[in-house]
Each structure stands twice: as structure tokens, then as C-alpha cells.
Amino acid sequence: MAAWLLGVNALKIQPFHLPPLGPHDVRVSMKAVGICGSDVHYLKNMRCGDFVVNEPMVIGHECAGVIEEVGSEVKSLMKGDRVALEPGISCCQCNPCKEGRYNLCHEMKFFATPPIHGSLANQIVHPASLCFKLPDNVSMEEGAMCEPLSVGVYACFRAQIGPTTNVLIIGAGPIGLVTMLAARAFGAPRIVIVDVDDHRLSVAKDLGADEVVKVSSNMQDVGKEVEQIKAMGEARK
């Protein structure tokens, strides 16, 4: 069974027929699946950016579960292993894939991105190479958070965050918050996070933001407000 998106605001639990288990695949019993902003866009609008849902689709891509069966060639995993799943299956043949930038693969098959079905199901079949064992002290819910957390970690790599880097994060939604936590783990000494919503800023403060700033929802004002925040930082030096 799986959660199928049938139309705007229309989800229905229906049978989900699994593909055959290939020699390099595993069958995973799903234990935790996050709800991403993209899932909400599909639910509310049947599209997310250029991706349009034209036929019923299983949603969900932030997930963790337990291995139920392994393919004949799988040596790295066994039944009972707790795993987090990488939701994107690349072609492994194009130049970006060969360069190690498989996230840029033009043939990417990503959970819950039309027409690929997602992981909000009892069980799924997935390549063993894209399933990663979870330590005993990491819960299934935390395992499902590995995918969104990776966004924040990668952002910190790209921005070269370190002990001498002050950080401004625009947006205190889930991705902004995990980026804030990642930046702190990378050693950022001061993190300011801005948003238009008081509750989100309150959560950010509770999670350790050094300063939170409420900005206007009027996009024409945001640039001025960001400049003011930067000026505040300079004044503190």
C-alpha cells in the first residue's frame, strides 16, 4: 500500500505494486517518511516548478526503513539493517555522473518527481548502493532527515563555512533551520537568520541562532533590510 496523489488535495491509500528485486537491489520496509515542501506543492497544485503531476503518483522522498530482502549480488547489506535512503537514482554514465556530480544528472530518477513514484509506502525496492546503514543511536525519524540535512551540509561546503565565518540565513523554514545547525557544526561563530514569520524565528532562536530578524513580506523592502542586517554585523566588529 502507498499514499497516492490523485488530484488537488486528494490523497488515497491504494495498492502499490513493487518492481522485481534486481540482483543489486534491496526491498525496504519504510519506517519514517518526511513531508517536504515539494510534496505540499504537488498536493496543493499538482506541480512543483516545471514538474507537473499528470497521472496518479506516490509522494515522499525523505525516508528511512529496514531491509527486508536483498538481491543476489548485494554484499553490503542484510535483512534487518536500518538504513537511510538516497532518493535520487542517476544514470552513472553521463559526464556529471562520471565527475562525481551525480546530482546534476539529466537522467535523474528522483522519488516523487513526476513520473517517478516516491517512498510514502509500506515497502519499496531501491538500489543497495543508495541505502546507508544507520548507527544504533540514530532514530528512524533522524534517518529520514538525512536527505534534507544534506542540503544544509552541502551549502556549508559550498560557502566554505568555518570558525571565522559569520553566516546570514534567509528563511527559517526546515531547510533554513538545518542549514543553521550545519553551519554551527562547521564552526560558524555567529549566525543570523531572517524570516517573515514570528513562530519560525522563535524556533530558530530556540535551536541556537545568535540573532533573529523579522523582515517584511514585501520583496521590495527585503534588500534594504538585508543591508541593514549586514550593517549591524559590521557595527559589532
Coordinates of C-alpha atoms in Angstrom, one line a residue:
M1 CA 0.0 0.0 0.0
A2 CA 1.1 3.6 -0.6
A3 CA -0.2 7.2 -0.4
W4 CA -1.2 8.1 -3.9
L5 CA -1.7 11.7 -5.1
L6 CA -4.8 11.6 -7.3
G7 CA -5.6 15.3 -7.6
V8 CA -5.5 18.6 -5.8
N9 CA -5.8 17.9 -2.1
A10 CA -6.7 14.3 -2.9
L11 CA -4.5 11.6 -1.3
K12 CA -5.7 8.0 -1.2
I13 CA -4.2 4.8 0.3
Q14 CA -4.1 2.3 -2.6
P15 CA -2.2 -0.9 -3.5
F16 CA 1.4 -0.2 -4.7
H17 CA 2.9 -2.9 -6.9
L18 CA 6.7 -3.3 -6.3
P19 CA 9.0 -3.9 -9.3
P20 CA 11.0 -7.1 -9.3
L21 CA 14.0 -7.3 -7.0
G22 CA 17.2 -7.0 -9.1
P23 CA 20.5 -8.5 -8.2
H24 CA 21.8 -5.2 -6.9
D25 CA 18.6 -4.1 -5.2
V26 CA 17.1 -4.3 -1.8
R27 CA 13.5 -4.3 -0.6
V28 CA 13.0 -1.9 2.3
S29 CA 10.1 -1.6 4.8
M30 CA 9.5 2.1 5.2
K31 CA 9.5 3.3 8.9
A32 CA 9.8 7.1 8.6
V33 CA 9.0 9.5 5.7
G34 CA 9.3 13.2 5.9
I35 CA 6.9 15.7 4.2
C36 CA 8.9 18.0 2.0
G37 CA 7.7 21.4 0.7
S38 CA 7.7 19.8 -2.8
D39 CA 5.2 17.2 -1.6
V40 CA 3.0 20.0 -0.3
H41 CA 3.2 21.8 -3.7
Y42 CA 2.2 18.7 -5.5
L43 CA -0.7 18.2 -3.1
K44 CA -1.9 21.8 -3.4
N45 CA -1.2 22.5 -7.0
M46 CA -0.3 19.2 -8.7
R47 CA 3.0 20.7 -9.7
C48 CA 6.3 22.0 -8.3
G49 CA 8.1 24.4 -10.6
D50 CA 8.3 22.7 -14.1
F51 CA 7.4 19.3 -12.7
V52 CA 3.7 18.5 -13.3
V53 CA 1.8 15.6 -12.0
N54 CA -0.2 14.3 -15.0
E55 CA -1.2 10.9 -13.5
P56 CA -1.5 9.3 -10.1
M57 CA 1.8 9.4 -8.2
V58 CA 3.1 8.1 -4.8
I59 CA 4.6 11.0 -2.9
G60 CA 7.5 11.2 -0.4
H61 CA 11.3 11.2 -0.7
E62 CA 12.8 11.8 2.7
C63 CA 12.9 8.3 4.2
A64 CA 14.4 5.6 6.3
G65 CA 13.5 2.0 6.8
V66 CA 14.5 -1.6 7.5
I67 CA 15.9 -4.0 4.9
E68 CA 13.5 -6.9 4.3
E69 CA 15.2 -8.6 1.4
V70 CA 18.5 -8.3 -0.6
G71 CA 19.3 -9.1 -4.2
S72 CA 21.7 -11.9 -5.1
E73 CA 24.7 -9.6 -5.6
V74 CA 24.2 -7.4 -2.6
K75 CA 27.1 -7.9 0.0
S76 CA 27.0 -4.6 1.9
L77 CA 23.5 -5.0 3.5
M78 CA 21.5 -7.7 5.1
K79 CA 17.9 -8.3 6.3
G80 CA 17.2 -6.3 9.4
D81 CA 19.7 -3.4 8.7
R82 CA 18.3 0.0 9.4
V83 CA 19.0 2.4 6.5
A84 CA 18.6 5.9 5.2
L85 CA 17.9 6.2 1.5
E86 CA 19.3 8.5 -1.1
P87 CA 16.2 9.3 -3.1
G88 CA 17.9 10.0 -6.5
I89 CA 18.9 7.3 -8.9
S90 CA 21.4 8.7 -11.5
C91 CA 22.4 7.1 -14.8
C92 CA 26.1 6.7 -13.8
Q93 CA 27.0 7.2 -17.5
C94 CA 26.9 10.9 -18.3
N95 CA 29.7 13.4 -17.7
P96 CA 28.3 14.9 -14.5
C97 CA 27.9 11.4 -13.0
K98 CA 31.5 10.4 -14.0
E99 CA 32.8 13.6 -12.4
G100 CA 31.1 12.7 -9.2
R101 CA 28.4 15.3 -9.6
Y102 CA 25.6 12.8 -10.0
N103 CA 23.1 15.3 -8.5
L104 CA 23.3 17.1 -11.9
C105 CA 22.5 14.0 -13.9
H106 CA 20.0 14.9 -16.7
E107 CA 18.5 11.3 -16.4
M108 CA 18.0 11.5 -12.7
K109 CA 15.1 9.4 -11.3
F110 CA 14.1 11.1 -8.1
F111 CA 11.5 9.8 -5.7
A112 CA 8.2 11.7 -6.0
T113 CA 9.3 13.7 -9.0
P114 CA 6.9 13.0 -11.9
P115 CA 6.6 10.4 -13.3
I116 CA 8.7 8.6 -10.6
H117 CA 6.9 7.2 -7.6
G118 CA 8.0 8.2 -4.1
S119 CA 8.5 6.4 -0.9
L120 CA 5.4 7.0 1.2
A121 CA 4.6 3.3 1.0
N122 CA 4.8 0.2 3.1
Q123 CA 7.7 -1.1 1.1
I124 CA 9.9 0.0 -1.8
V125 CA 12.6 -1.5 -4.0
H126 CA 15.8 0.5 -4.3
P127 CA 19.5 0.1 -5.3
A128 CA 21.5 -1.2 -2.4
S129 CA 24.3 1.3 -3.2
L130 CA 21.9 4.1 -2.3
C131 CA 20.9 2.7 1.1
F132 CA 23.1 3.7 4.0
K133 CA 23.3 1.9 7.4
L134 CA 22.2 4.0 10.4
P135 CA 24.1 3.9 13.6
D136 CA 22.2 2.4 16.6
N137 CA 21.9 5.8 18.2
V138 CA 20.2 7.4 15.2
S139 CA 16.4 7.0 15.1
M140 CA 14.4 6.3 12.0
E141 CA 13.0 9.8 12.1
E142 CA 16.5 11.2 12.2
G143 CA 17.5 8.9 9.4
A144 CA 14.7 10.3 7.3
M145 CA 16.1 13.8 8.0
C146 CA 19.5 12.9 6.4
E147 CA 18.3 13.9 3.0
P148 CA 17.1 17.5 3.9
L149 CA 20.1 17.8 6.3
S150 CA 22.4 17.1 3.3
V151 CA 21.2 20.3 1.7
G152 CA 22.5 22.3 4.7
V153 CA 25.7 20.4 4.8
Y154 CA 26.4 20.9 1.1
A155 CA 25.5 24.6 1.4
C156 CA 28.2 25.0 4.1
F157 CA 30.7 23.2 2.0
R158 CA 30.0 25.5 -1.0
A159 CA 30.2 28.6 1.2
Q160 CA 33.3 27.3 3.0
I161 CA 31.9 27.9 6.4
G162 CA 34.4 27.8 9.2
P163 CA 35.4 29.3 12.6
T164 CA 35.9 32.8 11.1
T165 CA 32.7 32.9 9.0
N166 CA 29.7 34.8 10.1
V167 CA 26.5 33.5 8.5
L168 CA 23.3 35.1 7.3
I169 CA 20.5 32.6 6.5
I170 CA 17.4 34.0 4.7
G171 CA 14.4 31.9 5.6
A172 CA 13.7 29.9 8.8
G173 CA 11.8 27.1 7.3
P174 CA 13.0 23.5 7.7
I175 CA 15.9 23.8 5.2
G176 CA 17.0 27.1 6.7
L177 CA 17.0 25.6 10.2
V178 CA 19.0 22.5 9.2
T179 CA 21.4 24.8 7.4
M180 CA 21.8 26.8 10.6
L181 CA 22.5 23.7 12.6
A182 CA 25.0 22.6 9.9
A183 CA 26.7 26.0 10.0
R184 CA 27.1 25.7 13.7
A185 CA 28.6 22.3 13.4
F186 CA 31.0 23.7 10.8
G187 CA 32.2 26.2 13.5
A188 CA 30.4 29.4 12.4
P189 CA 30.8 31.8 15.4
R190 CA 27.7 34.0 14.6
I191 CA 24.6 33.0 12.8
V192 CA 21.8 35.4 12.0
I193 CA 18.6 34.1 10.5
V194 CA 15.8 36.2 9.0
D195 CA 12.2 35.4 8.1
V196 CA 8.7 37.0 7.8
D197 CA 7.1 34.7 10.4
D198 CA 7.4 35.2 14.2
H199 CA 6.9 31.5 15.1
R200 CA 9.6 30.3 12.7
L201 CA 12.0 32.9 14.1
S202 CA 11.2 31.7 17.7
V203 CA 12.0 28.1 16.7
A204 CA 15.3 29.3 15.2
K205 CA 16.2 31.1 18.4
D206 CA 15.4 28.0 20.4
L207 CA 17.7 26.0 18.2
G208 CA 20.6 28.3 18.8
A209 CA 20.5 31.3 16.3
D210 CA 22.6 34.1 17.7
E211 CA 20.2 36.6 16.3
V212 CA 16.8 36.5 14.6
V213 CA 15.4 39.3 12.5
K214 CA 11.8 39.7 11.2
V215 CA 11.7 41.2 7.7
S216 CA 9.0 42.5 5.5
S217 CA 7.0 40.2 3.2
N218 CA 7.3 43.0 0.6
M219 CA 10.1 41.8 -1.6
Q220 CA 11.0 45.5 -2.5
D221 CA 11.9 46.0 1.2
V222 CA 13.9 42.9 1.7
G223 CA 17.0 44.1 0.0
K224 CA 17.1 47.2 2.3
E225 CA 16.5 45.1 5.4
V226 CA 19.3 42.7 4.5
E227 CA 21.7 45.6 4.0
Q228 CA 20.7 46.8 7.5
I229 CA 21.5 43.4 8.9
K230 CA 24.9 43.5 7.3
A231 CA 25.5 46.9 8.7
M232 CA 24.5 45.6 12.2
G233 CA 27.2 42.9 11.8
E234 CA 29.8 45.4 10.8
A235 CA 29.0 47.6 13.7
R236 CA 29.6 44.7 16.1
K237 CA 33.1 44.1 14.8

